[in-house]
Short mmCIF file of C-alpha atoms in Angstrom, two decimals:
data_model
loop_
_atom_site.label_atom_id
_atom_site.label_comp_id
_atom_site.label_asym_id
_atom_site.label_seq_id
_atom_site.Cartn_x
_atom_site.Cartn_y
_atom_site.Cartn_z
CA UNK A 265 4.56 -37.17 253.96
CA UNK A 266 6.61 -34.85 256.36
CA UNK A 267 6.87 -31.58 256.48
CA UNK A 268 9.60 -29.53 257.53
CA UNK A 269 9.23 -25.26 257.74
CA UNK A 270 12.55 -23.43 257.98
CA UNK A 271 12.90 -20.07 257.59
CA UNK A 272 16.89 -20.78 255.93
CA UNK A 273 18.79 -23.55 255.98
CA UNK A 274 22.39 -23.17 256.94
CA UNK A 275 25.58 -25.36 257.24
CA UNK A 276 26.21 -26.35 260.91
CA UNK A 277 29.92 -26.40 260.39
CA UNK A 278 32.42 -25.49 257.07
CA UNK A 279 30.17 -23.96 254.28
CA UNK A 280 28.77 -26.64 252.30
CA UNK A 281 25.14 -28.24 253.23
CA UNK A 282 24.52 -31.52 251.20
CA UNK A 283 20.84 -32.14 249.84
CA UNK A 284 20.36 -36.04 249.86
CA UNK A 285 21.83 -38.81 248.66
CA UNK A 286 22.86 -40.35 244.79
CA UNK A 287 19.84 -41.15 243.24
CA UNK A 288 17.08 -38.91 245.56
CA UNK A 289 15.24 -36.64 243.00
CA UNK A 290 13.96 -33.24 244.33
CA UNK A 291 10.31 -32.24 243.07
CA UNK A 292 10.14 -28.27 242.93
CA UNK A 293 6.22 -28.21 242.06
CA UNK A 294 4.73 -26.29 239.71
CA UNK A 295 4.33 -22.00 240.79
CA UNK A 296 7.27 -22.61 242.77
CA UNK A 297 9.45 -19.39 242.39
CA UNK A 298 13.28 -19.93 242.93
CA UNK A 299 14.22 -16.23 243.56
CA UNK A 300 18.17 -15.84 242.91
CA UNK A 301 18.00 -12.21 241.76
CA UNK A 302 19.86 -10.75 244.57
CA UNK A 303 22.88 -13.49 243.74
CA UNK A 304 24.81 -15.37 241.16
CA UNK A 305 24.22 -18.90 240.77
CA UNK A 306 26.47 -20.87 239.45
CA UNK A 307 25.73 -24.12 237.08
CA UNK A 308 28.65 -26.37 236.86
CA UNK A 309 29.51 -27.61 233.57
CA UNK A 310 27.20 -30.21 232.31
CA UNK A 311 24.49 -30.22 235.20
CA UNK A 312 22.08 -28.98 233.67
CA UNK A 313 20.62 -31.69 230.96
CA UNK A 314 16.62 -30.96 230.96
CA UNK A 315 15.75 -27.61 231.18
CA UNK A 316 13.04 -25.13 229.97
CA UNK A 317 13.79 -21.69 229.54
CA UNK A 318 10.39 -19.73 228.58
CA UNK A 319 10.53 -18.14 225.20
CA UNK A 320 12.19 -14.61 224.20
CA UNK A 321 14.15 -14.92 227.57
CA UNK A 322 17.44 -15.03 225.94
CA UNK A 323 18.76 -11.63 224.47
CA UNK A 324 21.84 -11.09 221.96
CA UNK A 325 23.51 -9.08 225.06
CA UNK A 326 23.73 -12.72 226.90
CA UNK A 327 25.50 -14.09 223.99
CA UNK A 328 29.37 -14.43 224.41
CA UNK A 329 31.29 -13.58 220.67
CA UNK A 330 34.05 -11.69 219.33
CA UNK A 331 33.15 -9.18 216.58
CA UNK A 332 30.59 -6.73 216.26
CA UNK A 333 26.69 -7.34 216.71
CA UNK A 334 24.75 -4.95 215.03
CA UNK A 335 22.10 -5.36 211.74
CA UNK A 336 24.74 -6.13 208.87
CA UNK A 337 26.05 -8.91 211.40
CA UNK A 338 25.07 -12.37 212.26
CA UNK A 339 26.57 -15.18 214.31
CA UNK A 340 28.52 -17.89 213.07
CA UNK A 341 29.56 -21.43 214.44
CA UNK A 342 33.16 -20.27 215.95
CA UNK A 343 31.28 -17.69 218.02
CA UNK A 344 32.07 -14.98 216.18
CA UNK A 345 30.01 -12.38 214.51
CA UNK A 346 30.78 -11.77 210.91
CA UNK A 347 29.59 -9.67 208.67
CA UNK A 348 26.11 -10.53 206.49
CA UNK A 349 27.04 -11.90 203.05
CA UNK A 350 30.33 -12.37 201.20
CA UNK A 351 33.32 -10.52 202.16
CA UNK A 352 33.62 -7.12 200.32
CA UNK A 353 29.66 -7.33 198.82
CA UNK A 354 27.12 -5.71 199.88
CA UNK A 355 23.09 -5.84 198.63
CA UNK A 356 23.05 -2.04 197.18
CA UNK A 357 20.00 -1.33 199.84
CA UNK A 358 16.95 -2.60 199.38
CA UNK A 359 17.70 -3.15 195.91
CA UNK A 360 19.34 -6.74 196.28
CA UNK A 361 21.83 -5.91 193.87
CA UNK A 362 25.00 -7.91 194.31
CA UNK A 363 27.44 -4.91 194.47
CA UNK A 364 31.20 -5.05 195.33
CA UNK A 365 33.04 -2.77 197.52
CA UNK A 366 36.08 -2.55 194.86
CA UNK A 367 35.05 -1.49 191.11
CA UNK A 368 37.29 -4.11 189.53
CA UNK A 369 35.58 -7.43 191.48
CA UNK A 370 34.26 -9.28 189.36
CA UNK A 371 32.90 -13.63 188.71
CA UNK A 372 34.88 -16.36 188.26
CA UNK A 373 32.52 -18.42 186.09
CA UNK A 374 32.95 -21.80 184.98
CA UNK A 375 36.35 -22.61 187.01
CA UNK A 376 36.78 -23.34 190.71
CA UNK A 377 40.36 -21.39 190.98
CA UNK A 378 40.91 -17.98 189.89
CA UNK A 379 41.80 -17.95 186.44
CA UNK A 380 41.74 -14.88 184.52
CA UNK A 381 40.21 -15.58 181.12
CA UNK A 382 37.32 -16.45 183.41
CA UNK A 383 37.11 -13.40 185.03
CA UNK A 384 33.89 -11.29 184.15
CA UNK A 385 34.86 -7.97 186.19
CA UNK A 386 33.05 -5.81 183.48
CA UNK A 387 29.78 -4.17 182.62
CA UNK A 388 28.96 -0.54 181.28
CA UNK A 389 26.06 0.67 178.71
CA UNK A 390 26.58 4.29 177.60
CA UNK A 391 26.42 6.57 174.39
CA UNK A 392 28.72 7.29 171.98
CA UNK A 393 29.12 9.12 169.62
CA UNK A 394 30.32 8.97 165.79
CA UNK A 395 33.29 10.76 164.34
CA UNK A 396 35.18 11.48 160.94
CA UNK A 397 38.77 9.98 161.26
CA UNK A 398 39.42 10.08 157.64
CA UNK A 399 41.26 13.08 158.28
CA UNK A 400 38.90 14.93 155.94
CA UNK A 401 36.96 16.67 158.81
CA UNK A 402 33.74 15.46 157.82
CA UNK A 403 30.67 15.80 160.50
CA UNK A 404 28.04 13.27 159.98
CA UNK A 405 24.43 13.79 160.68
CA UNK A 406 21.51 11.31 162.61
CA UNK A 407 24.14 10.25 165.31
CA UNK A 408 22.01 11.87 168.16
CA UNK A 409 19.89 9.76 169.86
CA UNK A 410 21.01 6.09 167.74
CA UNK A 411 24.68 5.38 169.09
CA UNK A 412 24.69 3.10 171.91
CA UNK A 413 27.15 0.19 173.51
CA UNK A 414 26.69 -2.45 176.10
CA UNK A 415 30.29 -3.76 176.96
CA UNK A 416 30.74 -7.14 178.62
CA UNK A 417 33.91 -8.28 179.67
CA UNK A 418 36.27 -7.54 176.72
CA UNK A 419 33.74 -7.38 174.11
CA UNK A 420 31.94 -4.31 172.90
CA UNK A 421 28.62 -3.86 171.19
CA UNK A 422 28.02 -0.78 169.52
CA UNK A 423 25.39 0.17 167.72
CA UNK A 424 24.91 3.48 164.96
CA UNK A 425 23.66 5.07 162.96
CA UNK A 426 25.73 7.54 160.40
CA UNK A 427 24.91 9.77 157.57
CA UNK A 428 27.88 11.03 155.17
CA UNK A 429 27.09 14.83 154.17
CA UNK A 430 28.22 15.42 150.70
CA UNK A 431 31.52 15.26 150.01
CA UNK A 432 34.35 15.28 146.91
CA UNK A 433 37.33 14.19 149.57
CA UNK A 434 39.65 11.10 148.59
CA UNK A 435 40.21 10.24 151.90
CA UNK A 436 39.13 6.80 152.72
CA UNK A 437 36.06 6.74 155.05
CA UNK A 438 36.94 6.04 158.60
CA UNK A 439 34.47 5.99 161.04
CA UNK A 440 35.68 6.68 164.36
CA UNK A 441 34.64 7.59 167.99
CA UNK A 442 34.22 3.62 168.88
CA UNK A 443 33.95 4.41 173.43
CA UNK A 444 36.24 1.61 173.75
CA UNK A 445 39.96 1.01 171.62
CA UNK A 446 39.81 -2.28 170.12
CA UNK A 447 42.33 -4.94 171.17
CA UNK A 448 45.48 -4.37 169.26
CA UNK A 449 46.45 -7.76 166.82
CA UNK A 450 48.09 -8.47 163.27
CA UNK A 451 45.21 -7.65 161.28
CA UNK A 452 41.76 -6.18 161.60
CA UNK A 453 39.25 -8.97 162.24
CA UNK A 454 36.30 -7.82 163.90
CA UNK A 455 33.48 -6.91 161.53
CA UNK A 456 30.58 -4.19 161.34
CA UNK A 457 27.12 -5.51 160.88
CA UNK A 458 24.99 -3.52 158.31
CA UNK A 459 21.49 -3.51 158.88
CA UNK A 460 20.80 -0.78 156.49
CA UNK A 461 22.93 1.24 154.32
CA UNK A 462 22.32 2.75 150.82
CA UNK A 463 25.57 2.06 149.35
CA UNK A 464 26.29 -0.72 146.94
CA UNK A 465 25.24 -4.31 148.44
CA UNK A 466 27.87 -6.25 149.89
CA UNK A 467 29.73 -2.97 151.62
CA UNK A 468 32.02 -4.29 154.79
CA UNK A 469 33.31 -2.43 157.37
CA UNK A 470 35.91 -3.51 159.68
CA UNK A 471 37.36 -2.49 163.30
CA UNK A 472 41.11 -1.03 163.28
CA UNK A 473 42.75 -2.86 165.76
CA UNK A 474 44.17 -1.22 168.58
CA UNK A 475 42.11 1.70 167.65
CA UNK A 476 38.88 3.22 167.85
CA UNK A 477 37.36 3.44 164.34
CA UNK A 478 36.30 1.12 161.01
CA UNK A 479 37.33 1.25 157.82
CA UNK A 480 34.90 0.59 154.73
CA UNK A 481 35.83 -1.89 152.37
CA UNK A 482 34.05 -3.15 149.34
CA UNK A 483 34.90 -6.28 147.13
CA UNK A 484 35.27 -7.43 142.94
CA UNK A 485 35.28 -11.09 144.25
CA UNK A 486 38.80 -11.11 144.17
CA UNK A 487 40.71 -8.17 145.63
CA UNK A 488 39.04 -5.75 148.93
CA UNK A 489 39.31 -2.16 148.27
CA UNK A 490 38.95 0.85 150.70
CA UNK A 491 36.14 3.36 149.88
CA UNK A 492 36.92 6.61 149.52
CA UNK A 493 34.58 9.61 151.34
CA UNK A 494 33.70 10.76 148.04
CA UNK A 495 32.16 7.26 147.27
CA UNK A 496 29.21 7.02 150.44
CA UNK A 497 29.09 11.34 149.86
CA UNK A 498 25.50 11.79 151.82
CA UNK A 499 24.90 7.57 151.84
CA UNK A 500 23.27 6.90 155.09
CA UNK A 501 24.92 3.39 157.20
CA UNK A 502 23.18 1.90 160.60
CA UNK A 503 24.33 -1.02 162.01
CA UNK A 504 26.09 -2.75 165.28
CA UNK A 505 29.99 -2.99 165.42
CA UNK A 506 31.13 -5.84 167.59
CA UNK A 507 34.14 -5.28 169.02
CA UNK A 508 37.32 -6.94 171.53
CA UNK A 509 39.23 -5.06 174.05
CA UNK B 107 12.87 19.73 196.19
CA UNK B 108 15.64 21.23 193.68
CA UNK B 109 16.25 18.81 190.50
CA UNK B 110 19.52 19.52 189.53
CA UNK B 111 21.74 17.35 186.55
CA UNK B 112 25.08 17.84 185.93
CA UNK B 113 28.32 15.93 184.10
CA UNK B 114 31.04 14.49 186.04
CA UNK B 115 34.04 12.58 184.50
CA UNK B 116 33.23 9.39 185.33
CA UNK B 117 36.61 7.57 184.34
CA UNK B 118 40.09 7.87 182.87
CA UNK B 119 41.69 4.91 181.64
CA UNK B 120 44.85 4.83 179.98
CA UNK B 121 45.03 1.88 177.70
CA UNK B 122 47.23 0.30 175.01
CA UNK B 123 51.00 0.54 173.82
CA UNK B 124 49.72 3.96 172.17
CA UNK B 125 48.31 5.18 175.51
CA UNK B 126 45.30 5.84 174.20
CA UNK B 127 43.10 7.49 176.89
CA UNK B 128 39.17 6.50 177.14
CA UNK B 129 37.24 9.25 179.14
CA UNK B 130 33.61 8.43 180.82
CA UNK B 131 31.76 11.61 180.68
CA UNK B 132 28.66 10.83 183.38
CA UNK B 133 25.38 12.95 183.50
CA UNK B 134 24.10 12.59 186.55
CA UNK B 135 20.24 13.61 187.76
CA UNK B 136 19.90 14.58 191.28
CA UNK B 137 17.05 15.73 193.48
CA UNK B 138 17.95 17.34 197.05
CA UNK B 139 21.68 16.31 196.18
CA UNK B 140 20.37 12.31 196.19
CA UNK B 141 21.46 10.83 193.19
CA UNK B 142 18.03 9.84 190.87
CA UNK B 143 19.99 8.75 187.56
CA UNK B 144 23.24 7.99 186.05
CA UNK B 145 24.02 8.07 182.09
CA UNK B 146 27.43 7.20 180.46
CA UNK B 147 28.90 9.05 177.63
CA UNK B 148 32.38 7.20 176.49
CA UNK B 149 34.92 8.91 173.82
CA UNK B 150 38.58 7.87 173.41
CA UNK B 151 41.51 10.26 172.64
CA UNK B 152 44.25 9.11 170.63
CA UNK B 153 47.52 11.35 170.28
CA UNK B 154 47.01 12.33 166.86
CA UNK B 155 45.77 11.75 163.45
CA UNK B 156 47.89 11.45 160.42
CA UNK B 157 48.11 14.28 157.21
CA UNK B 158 48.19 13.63 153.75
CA UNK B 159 52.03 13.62 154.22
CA UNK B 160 51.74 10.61 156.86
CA UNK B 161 52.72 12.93 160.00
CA UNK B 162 51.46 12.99 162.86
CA UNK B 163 48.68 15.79 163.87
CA UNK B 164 48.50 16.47 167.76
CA UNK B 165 45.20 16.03 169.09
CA UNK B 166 43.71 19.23 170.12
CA UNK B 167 42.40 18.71 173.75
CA UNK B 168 41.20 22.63 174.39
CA UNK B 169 37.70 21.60 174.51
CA UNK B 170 38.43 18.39 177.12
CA UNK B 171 38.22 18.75 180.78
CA UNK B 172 41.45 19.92 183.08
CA UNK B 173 41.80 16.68 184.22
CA UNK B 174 42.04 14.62 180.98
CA UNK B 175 44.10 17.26 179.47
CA UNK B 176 46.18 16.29 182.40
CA UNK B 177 46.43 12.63 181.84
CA UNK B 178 46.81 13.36 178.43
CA UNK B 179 49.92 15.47 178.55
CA UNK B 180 51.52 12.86 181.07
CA UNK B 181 51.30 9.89 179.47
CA UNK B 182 51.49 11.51 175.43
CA UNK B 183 55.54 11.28 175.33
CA UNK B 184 57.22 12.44 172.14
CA UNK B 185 58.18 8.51 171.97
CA UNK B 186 54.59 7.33 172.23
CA UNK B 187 53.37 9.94 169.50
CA UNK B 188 56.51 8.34 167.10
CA UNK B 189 55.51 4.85 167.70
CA UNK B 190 51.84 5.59 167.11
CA UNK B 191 52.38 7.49 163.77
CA UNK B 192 54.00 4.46 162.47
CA UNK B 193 51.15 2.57 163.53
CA UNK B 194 48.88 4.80 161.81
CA UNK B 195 50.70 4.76 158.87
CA UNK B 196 50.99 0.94 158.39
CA UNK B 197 46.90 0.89 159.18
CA UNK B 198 46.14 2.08 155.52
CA UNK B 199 46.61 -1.73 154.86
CA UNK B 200 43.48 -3.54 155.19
#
């Protein structure tokens, strides 16, 4: 083998010097530094098909995108950076909730285009809290504490408990303060579910629609009758109205 | 550390033909002003109630906050109070 020892290596005319021939292959061995720190050195496109770059040598700053690179943001495959997630959610935190920048977002489930009787933009649990709307200015007693509602979507759940104080009034018992007014339709259709009361078995209650209280009702089998206040006078009722919107 | 709870109104909503209005009263918990919990309170104000002569009763709204009185005045027209005695009126059928 030959050796040649030049101190630099320079074009003898023009400003190109040609290493070679097609075909010659150039061994750079291994603890060979190539030191181009004091220049730019320029790759063309595609010459480079076998190469090794030692590990946690490339930072984010090398990386060409549009957008904004900081920790909400990562990459994607048009070389931009986007934000983390879906557009207009975040995680709440560390909590992982799924929370949505806008308060009326909401699921589309069980439809691939947005339909809106499949839209599930609601959720709320709260208190509430009982009310005479008889008209006979009644105040009821054990509320505190028992009246609760989860609402989902357009239905309500709302659960009570009431006591009647004693009372001679005709008007018929109403039971209002419902925390959300019932969707308004021909008739009243959505019931109250007893699970304890100390009037006469077989008492119904039933949501006004397009309004925020229940009416009692009681039956002979053949005709329904409204009860009067004077009827459940200090008669104690618990139970879980379910509700539309 | 200063524990501190107070009530905000949480929501107005406006809803129905009859405009009735559903407040959110929120009690909220804090501790050095960083929220610790959040409870929901919901009643609904109608316009009125009806007599024993079927008219209409305003609603008294002294005892709800400024801005719910607010909303309430707006959106209570004399038309919407008409419209919802009749309501009330036809609601004695079951």
């Amino acid at each position: 083998m030959s050796e040649v020892k030049v101190n630099k290596i320079s074009p003898r005319s023009g400003t190109d010097v040609t290493l070679g021939d097609s075909g010659d292959t150039f061994t750079v061995p291994t603890g060979v530094t190539l030191d181009t720190s004091n220049s730019t050195v320029t790759l063309p496109d595609g010459s480079v098909t076998n190469a090794k770059i030692v590990d946690s040598t490339i930072e984010l700053a090398k990386l060409s995108a549009t957008g904004t690179k900081d920790a909400t943001t990562f990459l994607r495959g048009d070389n931009t950076f986007a934000a983390a997630g879906l557009n207009g959610w975040s995680e709440n935190g560390a909590n992982n909730d799924l929370l949505p920048a806008s308060a009326s977002a909401g699921i589309y489930l069980g439809v691939n285009s947005a339909t809106a009787a499949n839209l599930l933009d609601d959720y709320e649990e709260g208190s509430w809290t009982p009310i005479d709307d008889s008209g006979a200015g009644l105040s009821f007693s054990n509320t505190s504490g028992n009246c609760f509602y989860t609402k989902i979507g357009n239905v309500v759940c709302a659960s009570f408990r009431v006591t009647y104080p004693s009372t001679a009034t005709s008007n018929n018992a109403h039971i209002g303060g419902l925390p959300f007014t019932a969707k308004s339709q021909s008739v009243n259709t959505d019931a109250v579910s007893f699970g304890e009361q100390n009037y006469v078995a077989g008492t119904m209650a039933v949501v006004s629609q397009g309004n925020t209280n229940f009416l009692f009702l009681t039956t002979n089998g053949s005709s329904v009758s409204l009860v009067p206040n004077s009827s459940i006078s200090g008669k104690d009722f618990r139970g879980t109205v379910i509700y539309k919107t | 550390m200063a524990i501190t709870k107070e009530t905000q109104i949480g929501k107005i909503e406006v809803v129905g033909k009859y405009k009735s209005v559903q407040v959110r009263t929120d009690t909220v918990v804090m501790e050095d002003g960083e929220e610790l919990s959040r409870k929901y309170h919901r009643h609904v104000l109608a316009c009125g109630t009806l007599d024993a002569d079927n008219n209409l009763v305003d609603t008294v709204l002294t005892d709800e906050h400024a801005e719910v009185q607010a909303v309430c005045n707006a959106v209570w027209t004399q038309s919407i109070k008409d419209a919802y005695r009749t309501f009330l009126a036809s609601q004695n059928d079951i």
